[in-house]
Tab-separated table of C-alpha atoms and ligand atoms in Angstrom:
chain	number	residue	atom	x	y	z
U	17	MET	CA	0.150	0.157	-0.163
U	18	SER	CA	1.182	3.133	-1.152
U	19	PRO	CA	1.643	6.580	2.053
U	20	SER	CA	-0.798	8.358	-0.245
U	21	ASN	CA	-3.895	5.938	0.200
U	22	GLU	CA	-3.552	5.181	3.373
U	23	SER	CA	-7.206	5.671	5.144
U	24	ILE	CA	-7.257	6.249	8.776
U	25	ILE	CA	-11.246	7.565	10.299
U	26	VAL	CA	-11.040	8.846	13.561
U	27	VAL	CA	-14.059	8.364	15.827
U	28	GLY	CA	-14.911	11.629	17.428
U	29	CYS	CA	-14.816	14.793	16.999
U	30	GLY	CA	-14.032	16.345	20.130
U	31	VAL	CA	-10.958	17.989	21.497
U	32	THR	CA	-9.486	15.035	21.591
U	33	GLY	CA	-10.447	14.024	18.205
U	34	LEU	CA	-9.742	16.631	16.617
U	35	SER	CA	-6.383	17.297	18.024
U	36	VAL	CA	-5.392	13.938	16.769
U	37	ALA	CA	-6.687	14.631	13.461
U	38	THR	CA	-4.747	17.932	13.449
U	39	LEU	CA	-2.081	16.163	14.346
U	40	LEU	CA	-2.135	13.281	12.264
U	41	GLN	CA	-2.888	15.662	9.055
U	42	SER	CA	0.159	17.768	9.882
U	43	GLU	CA	3.011	14.713	10.069
U	44	TYR	CA	1.591	13.230	7.886
U	45	PRO	CA	0.345	14.904	4.532
U	46	SER	CA	-0.444	11.961	2.043
U	47	ALA	CA	-3.231	10.484	4.557
U	48	VAL	CA	-6.752	10.483	3.989
U	49	LEU	CA	-8.021	11.218	6.811
U	50	THR	CA	-12.257	11.207	7.703
U	51	ILE	CA	-13.509	12.176	11.309
U	52	ILE	CA	-17.394	10.373	11.750
U	53	ALA	CA	-18.843	11.879	15.069
U	54	ALA	CA	-21.856	11.795	16.039
U	55	GLU	CA	-21.720	15.192	16.991
U	56	ILE	CA	-19.644	18.115	15.539
U	57	PRO	CA	-18.788	21.479	16.656
U	58	THR	CA	-21.462	23.178	14.556
U	59	GLY	CA	-24.360	21.022	15.306
U	60	HIS	CA	-27.195	22.324	17.581
U	61	SER	CA	-27.877	22.133	20.806
U	62	PRO	CA	-25.776	19.350	21.684
U	63	THR	CA	-26.213	16.845	23.897
U	64	ALA	CA	-24.501	16.758	27.949
U	65	ASP	CA	-22.123	13.467	26.298
U	66	TYR	CA	-20.625	16.355	24.385
U	67	ALA	CA	-18.514	16.856	26.968
U	68	SER	CA	-16.552	19.450	24.799
U	69	MET	CA	-18.848	21.606	24.204
U	70	TRP	CA	-19.211	22.303	28.354
U	71	ALA	CA	-15.679	23.145	29.294
U	72	GLY	CA	-14.634	26.197	31.463
U	73	ALA	CA	-12.104	25.316	29.719
U	74	HIS	CA	-9.321	26.624	31.984
U	75	TYR	CA	-5.360	25.111	32.946
U	76	ARG	CA	-5.203	24.262	35.872
U	77	PRO	CA	-1.927	22.745	36.619
U	78	THR	CA	-2.286	20.256	39.576
U	79	ARG	CA	0.741	18.697	41.550
U	80	GLY	CA	0.464	15.332	42.807
U	81	SER	CA	3.078	12.120	43.295
U	82	THR	CA	0.910	9.522	41.472
U	83	PRO	CA	2.241	8.017	38.244
U	84	GLN	CA	-1.058	9.057	36.571
U	85	LEU	CA	-0.676	12.962	38.384
U	86	LYS	CA	3.135	12.657	37.624
U	87	GLN	CA	2.629	12.213	33.621
U	88	GLU	CA	-0.833	14.143	33.327
U	89	PHE	CA	1.795	17.021	34.981
U	90	ASP	CA	3.891	16.906	32.459
U	91	MET	CA	1.413	16.369	29.744
U	92	ALA	CA	-0.571	19.767	30.996
U	93	VAL	CA	3.015	21.802	30.231
U	94	ARG	CA	3.860	20.012	26.345
U	95	THR	CA	0.195	21.632	25.845
U	96	ALA	CA	1.019	24.600	27.555
U	97	GLY	CA	3.853	25.335	25.490
U	98	ARG	CA	1.476	24.783	22.167
U	99	MET	CA	-1.537	26.388	23.641
U	100	LYS	CA	0.524	29.189	23.881
U	101	ARG	CA	2.059	29.614	20.678
U	102	ILE	CA	-1.396	28.625	18.950
U	103	ALA	CA	-2.665	31.754	20.942
U	104	HIS	CA	0.189	34.153	19.604
U	105	ASP	CA	0.239	33.268	15.926
U	106	HIS	CA	-3.657	32.489	15.680
U	107	PRO	CA	-6.017	35.390	17.712
U	108	GLU	CA	-9.218	33.919	16.070
U	109	ALA	CA	-8.491	30.115	17.452
U	110	GLY	CA	-9.816	31.549	21.501
U	111	VAL	CA	-7.053	30.275	23.168
U	112	GLU	CA	-5.929	33.767	26.073
U	113	PHE	CA	-3.552	34.051	28.697
U	114	MET	CA	-3.982	35.742	31.509
U	115	GLN	CA	-3.134	35.346	35.018
U	116	GLY	CA	-4.898	32.384	37.279
U	117	VAL	CA	-5.232	32.194	40.837
U	118	GLU	CA	-5.716	29.496	43.422
U	119	TYR	CA	-7.054	28.967	46.780
U	120	LEU	CA	-7.071	26.518	49.189
U	121	GLU	CA	-8.495	26.095	51.642
U	122	ASP	CA	-7.466	22.464	53.052
U	123	PRO	CA	-4.327	22.069	50.570
U	124	PRO	CA	-2.301	18.633	50.638
U	125	THR	CA	0.955	18.492	52.652
U	126	GLU	CA	2.912	18.923	49.647
U	127	PHE	CA	2.428	22.260	48.684
U	128	SER	CA	3.958	23.344	51.544
U	129	SER	CA	7.180	22.776	49.979
U	130	ILE	CA	6.375	24.215	46.843
U	131	LYS	CA	7.703	27.421	46.873
U	132	THR	CA	7.780	30.744	44.673
U	133	GLY	CA	9.630	30.389	41.138
U	134	ASP	CA	9.036	27.358	40.603
U	135	VAL	CA	7.434	25.651	37.459
U	136	TYR	CA	3.589	24.730	38.291
U	137	ALA	CA	1.755	25.559	35.126
U	138	GLY	CA	5.116	25.443	32.432
U	139	PRO	CA	8.309	27.497	31.701
U	140	GLU	CA	8.078	31.674	32.361
U	141	ASP	CA	4.814	30.310	34.041
U	142	GLY	CA	5.616	33.744	36.995
U	143	PHE	CA	4.490	31.575	39.851
U	144	ARG	CA	4.302	33.458	42.508
U	145	VAL	CA	2.845	31.643	45.835
U	146	LEU	CA	0.839	34.454	47.981
U	147	ASP	CA	1.635	35.751	50.879
U	148	GLN	CA	-0.439	35.040	53.976
U	149	THR	CA	-1.764	38.633	54.037
U	150	GLU	CA	-3.202	38.135	50.604
U	151	LEU	CA	-5.312	35.295	51.665
U	152	PRO	CA	-8.890	35.185	51.670
U	153	THR	CA	-10.532	33.768	54.811
U	154	GLY	CA	-10.177	30.522	54.983
U	155	VAL	CA	-7.888	29.537	52.637
U	156	GLU	CA	-4.625	28.394	53.920
U	157	TRP	CA	-2.367	27.967	50.412
U	158	GLY	CA	-3.517	30.442	47.188
U	159	CYS	CA	-0.778	30.877	44.517
U	160	GLU	CA	-0.893	33.582	40.849
U	161	TYR	CA	1.051	32.140	37.464
U	162	ARG	CA	0.290	32.498	33.683
U	163	CYS	CA	-2.421	29.971	32.263
U	164	TYR	CA	-4.718	29.980	29.091
U	165	CYS	CA	-8.633	29.169	28.934
U	166	VAL	CA	-10.046	28.277	26.058
U	167	ASN	CA	-13.859	29.597	24.007
U	168	VAL	CA	-14.984	26.183	23.115
U	169	SER	CA	-17.051	26.745	20.521
U	170	VAL	CA	-14.766	28.941	19.142
U	171	TYR	CA	-11.616	27.066	19.366
U	172	LEU	CA	-13.216	23.820	18.149
U	173	LYS	CA	-14.593	25.419	14.527
U	174	TRP	CA	-11.676	26.970	14.254
U	175	LEU	CA	-9.844	23.078	14.886
U	176	LEU	CA	-11.868	21.538	12.445
U	177	ASP	CA	-11.753	24.645	9.734
U	178	ARG	CA	-8.053	23.581	9.960
U	179	PHE	CA	-8.418	20.551	8.995
U	180	MET	CA	-11.010	20.880	6.531
U	181	SER	CA	-9.306	22.930	4.621
U	182	LYS	CA	-6.312	21.047	4.281
U	183	GLY	CA	-8.296	18.561	2.797
U	184	GLY	CA	-9.703	16.667	5.974
U	185	ARG	CA	-13.325	14.969	5.802
U	186	LEU	CA	-15.788	14.991	8.252
U	187	ILE	CA	-18.911	12.912	8.191
U	188	GLN	CA	-22.112	13.507	10.592
U	189	HIS	CA	-23.043	10.102	12.674
U	190	ARG	CA	-24.108	7.715	14.694
U	191	LEU	CA	-22.470	4.266	15.152
U	192	SER	CA	-22.788	1.334	17.789
U	193	ASP	CA	-19.351	1.250	18.310
U	194	ALA	CA	-15.659	1.950	17.240
U	195	GLN	CA	-15.659	-1.195	15.256
U	196	GLU	CA	-18.782	-0.873	13.031
U	197	ALA	CA	-16.369	2.524	11.542
U	198	PHE	CA	-14.259	-0.213	9.944
U	199	GLU	CA	-17.198	-1.370	7.807
U	200	TYR	CA	-19.613	1.646	7.558
U	201	ALA	CA	-16.251	2.958	5.781
U	202	GLN	CA	-16.472	0.313	3.196
U	203	LYS	CA	-19.681	1.140	3.010
U	204	ILE	CA	-19.609	4.987	1.946
U	205	GLY	CA	-16.885	4.006	-0.630
U	206	LEU	CA	-14.218	4.874	1.982
U	207	GLY	CA	-11.537	3.127	0.173
U	208	LYS	CA	-10.217	0.059	2.835
U	209	VAL	CA	-8.920	1.214	6.342
U	210	SER	CA	-6.245	-0.497	8.750
U	211	THR	CA	-6.638	2.163	11.794
U	212	VAL	CA	-9.632	3.362	13.009
U	213	VAL	CA	-8.483	6.166	16.356
U	214	ASN	CA	-11.117	5.888	19.110
U	215	CYS	CA	-11.468	8.986	20.486
U	216	SER	CA	-14.916	8.963	21.590
U	217	GLY	CA	-15.212	9.883	25.747
U	218	ARG	CA	-16.750	7.638	27.687
U	219	ASN	CA	-19.722	7.789	25.427
U	220	PHE	CA	-19.634	4.194	23.804
U	221	ASP	CA	-20.122	3.349	27.887
U	222	GLN	CA	-18.636	-0.534	26.851
U	223	ASP	CA	-15.387	0.014	29.118
U	224	PRO	CA	-16.644	-0.960	32.726
U	225	LYS	CA	-13.676	1.883	33.869
U	226	THR	CA	-14.868	4.906	32.745
U	227	LYS	CA	-17.851	6.734	33.917
U	228	ILE	CA	-19.475	10.076	33.742
U	229	ILE	CA	-18.730	12.319	36.318
U	230	ARG	CA	-21.663	15.042	35.752
U	231	GLY	CA	-20.783	19.114	35.604
U	232	GLN	CA	-23.017	22.144	35.606
U	233	THR	CA	-21.961	25.381	35.414
U	234	VAL	CA	-23.747	28.778	34.911
U	235	LEU	CA	-22.555	31.448	31.868
U	236	VAL	CA	-23.091	34.686	32.355
U	237	LYS	CA	-22.043	38.269	30.752
U	238	GLN	CA	-20.060	39.964	33.747
U	239	GLN	CA	-16.444	39.067	31.681
U	240	HIS	CA	-13.766	38.727	34.647
U	241	HIS	CA	-10.184	39.254	34.027
U	242	GLN	CA	-8.882	36.709	35.938
U	243	THR	CA	-8.869	32.800	36.118
U	244	VAL	CA	-9.715	31.822	40.208
U	245	THR	CA	-10.752	28.753	42.025
U	246	ARG	CA	-11.390	28.290	45.114
U	247	GLN	CA	-10.918	24.478	46.481
U	248	CYS	CA	-13.685	23.851	49.497
U	249	ARG	CA	-12.910	22.215	52.674
U	250	ASP	CA	-15.586	20.097	51.860
U	251	GLY	CA	-14.203	19.196	48.174
U	252	SER	CA	-16.478	21.532	46.675
U	253	TRP	CA	-14.932	23.744	44.495
U	254	ALA	CA	-15.955	27.127	43.416
U	255	PHE	CA	-14.284	28.765	40.128
U	256	LEU	CA	-14.573	31.897	37.384
U	257	ILE	CA	-13.571	30.748	34.119
U	258	PRO	CA	-14.030	33.886	31.242
U	259	ARG	CA	-14.292	32.588	27.397
U	260	PRO	CA	-11.958	34.854	25.709
U	261	ARG	CA	-13.569	37.297	23.015
U	262	GLY	CA	-16.026	38.836	24.975
U	263	GLY	CA	-17.738	34.600	25.737
U	264	GLY	CA	-18.463	35.880	29.832
U	265	THR	CA	-17.066	34.521	32.321
U	266	ILE	CA	-18.042	30.916	33.197
U	267	VAL	CA	-19.609	30.335	36.811
U	268	GLY	CA	-18.432	27.277	38.368
U	269	GLY	CA	-19.616	24.182	39.236
U	270	THR	CA	-20.447	20.651	40.233
U	271	LYS	CA	-18.299	17.557	40.048
U	272	GLU	CA	-21.109	15.147	40.924
U	273	ILE	CA	-19.777	10.631	40.293
U	274	GLY	CA	-22.395	9.035	37.919
U	275	ASP	CA	-25.288	11.692	38.000
U	276	PRO	CA	-26.895	11.071	34.786
U	277	GLU	CA	-28.788	13.767	34.915
U	278	GLU	CA	-28.854	16.308	31.995
U	279	GLN	CA	-31.307	18.999	33.050
U	280	PRO	CA	-30.190	22.521	35.225
U	281	ARG	CA	-30.488	22.179	38.686
U	282	PRO	CA	-32.050	25.474	40.213
U	283	GLU	CA	-31.051	25.093	43.442
U	284	ALA	CA	-27.560	24.276	41.508
U	285	ARG	CA	-27.125	27.281	39.861
U	286	GLU	CA	-28.402	29.228	43.197
U	287	LYS	CA	-25.199	28.063	45.167
U	288	LEU	CA	-22.728	28.620	42.217
U	289	LEU	CA	-23.572	32.108	41.687
U	290	ARG	CA	-23.746	32.834	45.854
U	291	ASN	CA	-20.514	31.185	46.236
U	292	ALA	CA	-19.111	33.438	43.717
U	293	VAL	CA	-20.201	36.048	45.658
U	294	ASP	CA	-19.061	35.004	48.447
U	295	PHE	CA	-15.482	33.915	47.092
U	296	PHE	CA	-14.624	36.691	45.628
U	297	PRO	CA	-16.316	39.740	45.754
U	298	ASP	CA	-14.520	41.602	43.344
U	299	PHE	CA	-15.638	39.726	40.600
U	300	VAL	CA	-19.595	40.819	41.137
U	301	ASP	CA	-20.408	41.830	45.266
U	302	SER	CA	-24.147	40.661	44.717
U	303	ILE	CA	-26.478	37.822	43.598
U	304	ASP	CA	-29.058	39.750	41.814
U	305	ARG	CA	-26.836	41.570	39.686
U	306	PHE	CA	-25.518	38.609	37.858
U	307	VAL	CA	-27.150	38.917	34.045
U	308	VAL	CA	-26.871	35.303	33.342
U	309	LEU	CA	-27.127	33.863	29.956
U	310	LYS	CA	-26.979	30.311	29.983
U	311	ASP	CA	-27.167	26.934	32.424
U	312	ASN	CA	-24.833	24.494	31.388
U	313	VAL	CA	-24.516	20.746	32.370
U	314	GLY	CA	-21.964	18.698	31.173
U	315	ARG	CA	-20.623	14.775	31.345
U	316	ARG	CA	-16.699	14.953	31.791
U	317	PRO	CA	-15.476	11.323	30.586
U	318	TRP	CA	-13.797	10.317	32.660
U	319	ARG	CA	-11.545	6.668	33.305
U	320	GLU	CA	-10.102	5.160	36.264
U	321	GLY	CA	-6.513	5.219	36.236
U	322	GLY	CA	-6.197	8.241	33.293
U	323	TYR	CA	-6.765	8.204	29.416
U	324	ARG	CA	-6.636	4.735	27.562
U	325	PHE	CA	-3.782	5.018	25.231
U	326	GLN	CA	-3.931	1.454	23.249
U	327	THR	CA	-3.671	-0.417	19.865
U	328	GLU	CA	-6.193	-3.384	19.795
U	329	SER	CA	-5.237	-5.408	16.775
U	330	VAL	CA	-9.355	-6.380	16.251
U	331	GLY	CA	-8.756	-8.414	12.755
U	332	PRO	CA	-6.234	-9.590	10.139
U	333	ASP	CA	-4.776	-6.185	9.434
U	334	LYS	CA	-7.513	-4.120	12.056
U	335	ARG	CA	-6.366	-1.765	14.461
U	336	ILE	CA	-7.899	0.387	17.046
U	337	VAL	CA	-5.996	2.789	18.353
U	338	HIS	CA	-8.149	4.038	21.734
U	339	GLY	CA	-7.502	7.644	23.190
U	340	TYR	CA	-10.134	8.384	25.499
U	341	GLY	CA	-11.028	9.013	29.004
U	342	ALA	CA	-9.662	12.933	29.107
U	343	GLY	CA	-12.276	13.045	32.451
U	344	GLY	CA	-12.099	17.019	33.638
U	345	ARG	CA	-8.563	17.828	31.384
U	346	GLY	CA	-9.314	17.113	27.640
U	347	TYR	CA	-8.596	20.345	27.371
U	348	GLU	CA	-5.177	21.539	29.111
U	349	LEU	CA	-3.815	17.444	28.306
U	350	SER	CA	-5.027	17.685	24.456
U	351	TRP	CA	-1.871	18.348	22.610
U	352	ALA	CA	0.074	15.367	24.166
U	353	ALA	CA	-2.674	13.666	24.486
U	354	ALA	CA	-2.441	13.910	20.913
U	355	GLU	CA	1.126	13.442	20.643
U	356	LYS	CA	0.736	10.154	22.066
U	357	ILE	CA	-2.368	8.926	20.286
U	358	VAL	CA	-0.653	10.203	17.176
U	359	ALA	CA	2.583	7.929	18.179
U	360	LEU	CA	0.454	4.696	18.418
U	361	VAL	CA	-1.139	5.059	15.063
U	362	ALA	CA	2.418	5.268	13.164
U	363	ALA	CA	3.948	2.642	14.894
U	364	SER	CA	1.227	0.091	14.477
U	365	VAL	CA	0.784	0.761	10.467
U	366	PRO	CA	2.908	-1.731	8.672
U	367	ALA	CA	6.283	-0.987	8.129
U	368	ASN	CA	5.248	-1.352	4.145
U	369	ALA	CA	2.780	0.526	4.302
U	370	ARG	CA	4.358	3.493	6.592
U	371	LEU	CA	2.538	6.765	7.142
A	13	FAD	C1	-18.526	21.244	33.342
A	13	FAD	C2	-17.407	21.218	32.375
A	13	FAD	C3	-16.028	21.808	32.176
A	13	FAD	C4	-14.811	21.183	32.149
A	13	FAD	N1	-13.923	22.147	32.811
A	13	FAD	C5	-13.070	22.085	31.789
A	13	FAD	C6	-11.839	22.727	32.117
A	13	FAD	O1	-11.599	23.843	32.209
A	13	FAD	N2	-10.254	22.121	31.458
A	13	FAD	C7	-10.166	20.921	30.586
A	13	FAD	O2	-9.379	20.858	30.283
A	13	FAD	N3	-10.757	20.561	30.934
A	13	FAD	C8	-12.566	20.601	31.474
A	13	FAD	N4	-13.479	19.432	31.178
A	13	FAD	C9	-13.546	18.796	30.595
A	13	FAD	C10	-13.123	18.337	28.976
A	13	FAD	O3	-14.361	19.046	28.620
A	13	FAD	C11	-12.918	17.527	28.411
A	13	FAD	O4	-12.388	15.722	29.394
A	13	FAD	C12	-13.051	16.645	26.884
A	13	FAD	O5	-13.996	17.596	26.905
A	13	FAD	C13	-13.006	15.035	27.020
A	13	FAD	O6	-13.132	15.241	25.163
A	13	FAD	P1	-13.073	14.057	23.793
A	13	FAD	O7	-12.673	14.782	22.819
A	13	FAD	O8	-12.059	13.032	24.614
A	13	FAD	O9	-14.544	13.748	24.601
A	13	FAD	P2	-16.060	14.152	23.512
A	13	FAD	O10	-15.838	16.392	23.983
A	13	FAD	O11	-16.986	13.772	24.806
A	13	FAD	O12	-16.193	14.330	22.169
A	13	FAD	C14	-16.541	12.960	21.874
A	13	FAD	C15	-16.796	12.763	20.290
A	13	FAD	O13	-17.201	11.355	20.360
A	13	FAD	C16	-18.182	11.145	19.416
A	13	FAD	N5	-18.994	9.867	19.399
A	13	FAD	C17	-19.699	9.809	20.814
A	13	FAD	N6	-20.557	8.443	20.518
A	13	FAD	C18	-20.145	8.024	19.334
A	13	FAD	C19	-21.235	7.492	18.543
A	13	FAD	N7	-22.269	6.449	19.127
A	13	FAD	N8	-21.029	7.850	17.235
A	13	FAD	C20	-20.201	8.059	16.844
A	13	FAD	N9	-19.548	9.349	17.435
A	13	FAD	C21	-19.604	9.264	18.730
A	13	FAD	C22	-18.991	12.510	19.600
A	13	FAD	O14	-20.130	12.844	19.028
A	13	FAD	C23	-17.919	13.569	20.206
A	13	FAD	O15	-17.882	14.146	18.954
A	13	FAD	C24	-14.523	20.156	31.445
A	13	FAD	C25	-15.807	19.148	31.134
A	13	FAD	C26	-17.347	19.960	31.867
A	13	FAD	C27	-18.410	18.968	31.705
A	14	NAG	C1	-13.973	2.932	22.412
A	14	NAG	O1	-14.787	3.719	22.971
A	14	NAG	C2	-15.657	3.714	24.060
A	14	NAG	C3	-15.355	4.995	25.204
A	14	NAG	O2	-16.479	6.166	24.575
A	14	NAG	C4	-14.973	2.259	24.639
A	14	NAG	O3	-16.724	2.085	25.459
A	14	NAG	C5	-14.943	1.752	24.054
A	14	NAG	O4	-14.822	-0.222	24.165
A	14	NAG	C6	-13.975	1.062	22.923
A	14	NAG	N1	-14.374	0.568	21.519
A	14	NAG	C7	-14.446	0.640	21.228
A	14	NAG	C8	-14.032	-0.748	20.103
A	14	NAG	O5	-15.922	0.705	20.745
A	15	NAG	C1	-16.656	32.735	22.348
A	15	NAG	O1	-16.411	34.721	21.564
A	15	NAG	C2	-17.261	34.757	21.238
A	15	NAG	C3	-16.883	36.350	20.417
A	15	NAG	O2	-15.313	35.687	20.072
A	15	NAG	C4	-18.415	35.373	21.444
A	15	NAG	O3	-19.809	35.837	20.767
A	15	NAG	C5	-19.198	34.219	22.151
A	15	NAG	O4	-20.465	34.160	22.751
A	15	NAG	C6	-17.917	33.085	23.014
A	15	NAG	N1	-19.152	31.862	23.021
A	15	NAG	C7	-19.335	31.261	24.753
A	15	NAG	C8	-20.118	29.863	24.139
A	15	NAG	O5	-18.679	32.071	25.281
């Protein structure tokens, strides 16, 4: 098989599938690339299952000593590097760098060793541990650094436009599972396909390690100038995420494991707005001053142990490369995840059909 007719299908048009498709395209310009997805960024009223439409989305680094957290730290820093170039070269992509602030009421013990000047979000992030006198009441540890926020609908459309303008194809269709993509490709005349990349979030629901984490947020008209996160002692979180390019601010957010409710709960909205007034009074100082644009409910595609990056052989010269399970971090890990998935695709194509 010659490189020019290697046909690859990416299932999924969320931030993971789009990043993978874009990267495959730039590294292997002669491959024929098709995205098949039930939901796409230009569709109307996305369902709660299309997680990428419901993210804040900000980059909030996390530290930790488990292998998963360590790997994710490296992935986040790599992704931040690429996002920096995108924000600089393509302001229309909806990615903007700004100040990030964190307030922790109950910091993990390892936070006591973090010092001003450490790499927290990436190189040259201006990381600074806040002085005790700068902390709001009830907060034990705080910091600030440079990070980025994403206007998600603008960013996904930007990725998709680039992919299509370079010859990528998009087919909107619901499959019963990733395996079905092989037969579907034959049926619609895509030619012989040996590799299907499975970036379906958690929506096929066959992997017992995946779970929903429901997230409810409120989009308000007021525009904040920085992204702020407060971790509360009871395990809940409050955050503000500005949507770059005048999209208002996301006030969040809940993290409800296994909760399938698709409708916004009015009492949750009330609590999110009240917390924002209590914790971030320099944003909006009274609950009736908020101009609410929208209640959002999304399902984070969480997976125990993190992403599944794996090649599965499903028949003679047929393989599925899995790349799903981003949980609550699909944007901030996106480019590093895409690099890993693309490396698996490249390694799995037989030597005589190298891309
Ligand atoms: C409230 C909330 C706040 C969040 N905040 C942040 C944040 O601040 N920062 C951050 O990095 N992340 C955040 N996230 C997480 C982020 O949204 C996800 O990690 C990310 O969107 C996952 O992307 P994905 O492409 O893997 O999956 P998805 O976006 O779910 O995309 C899956 C794709 O697969 C397609 N698909 C599924 N089933 C089928 C089928 N049967 N046939 C064909 N196609 C199918 C879908 O249609 C879709 O195109 C947040 C999430 C929520 C809900
Ligand atoms: C593809 O990904 C989904 C998660 O959305 C997973 O449940 C499924 O097992 C994977 N494999 C196939 C063949 O669909
Ligand atoms: C994204 O930014 C545009 C402006 O470019 C704005 O009109 C839109 O409301 C924003 N979208 C969201 C969902 O915030």
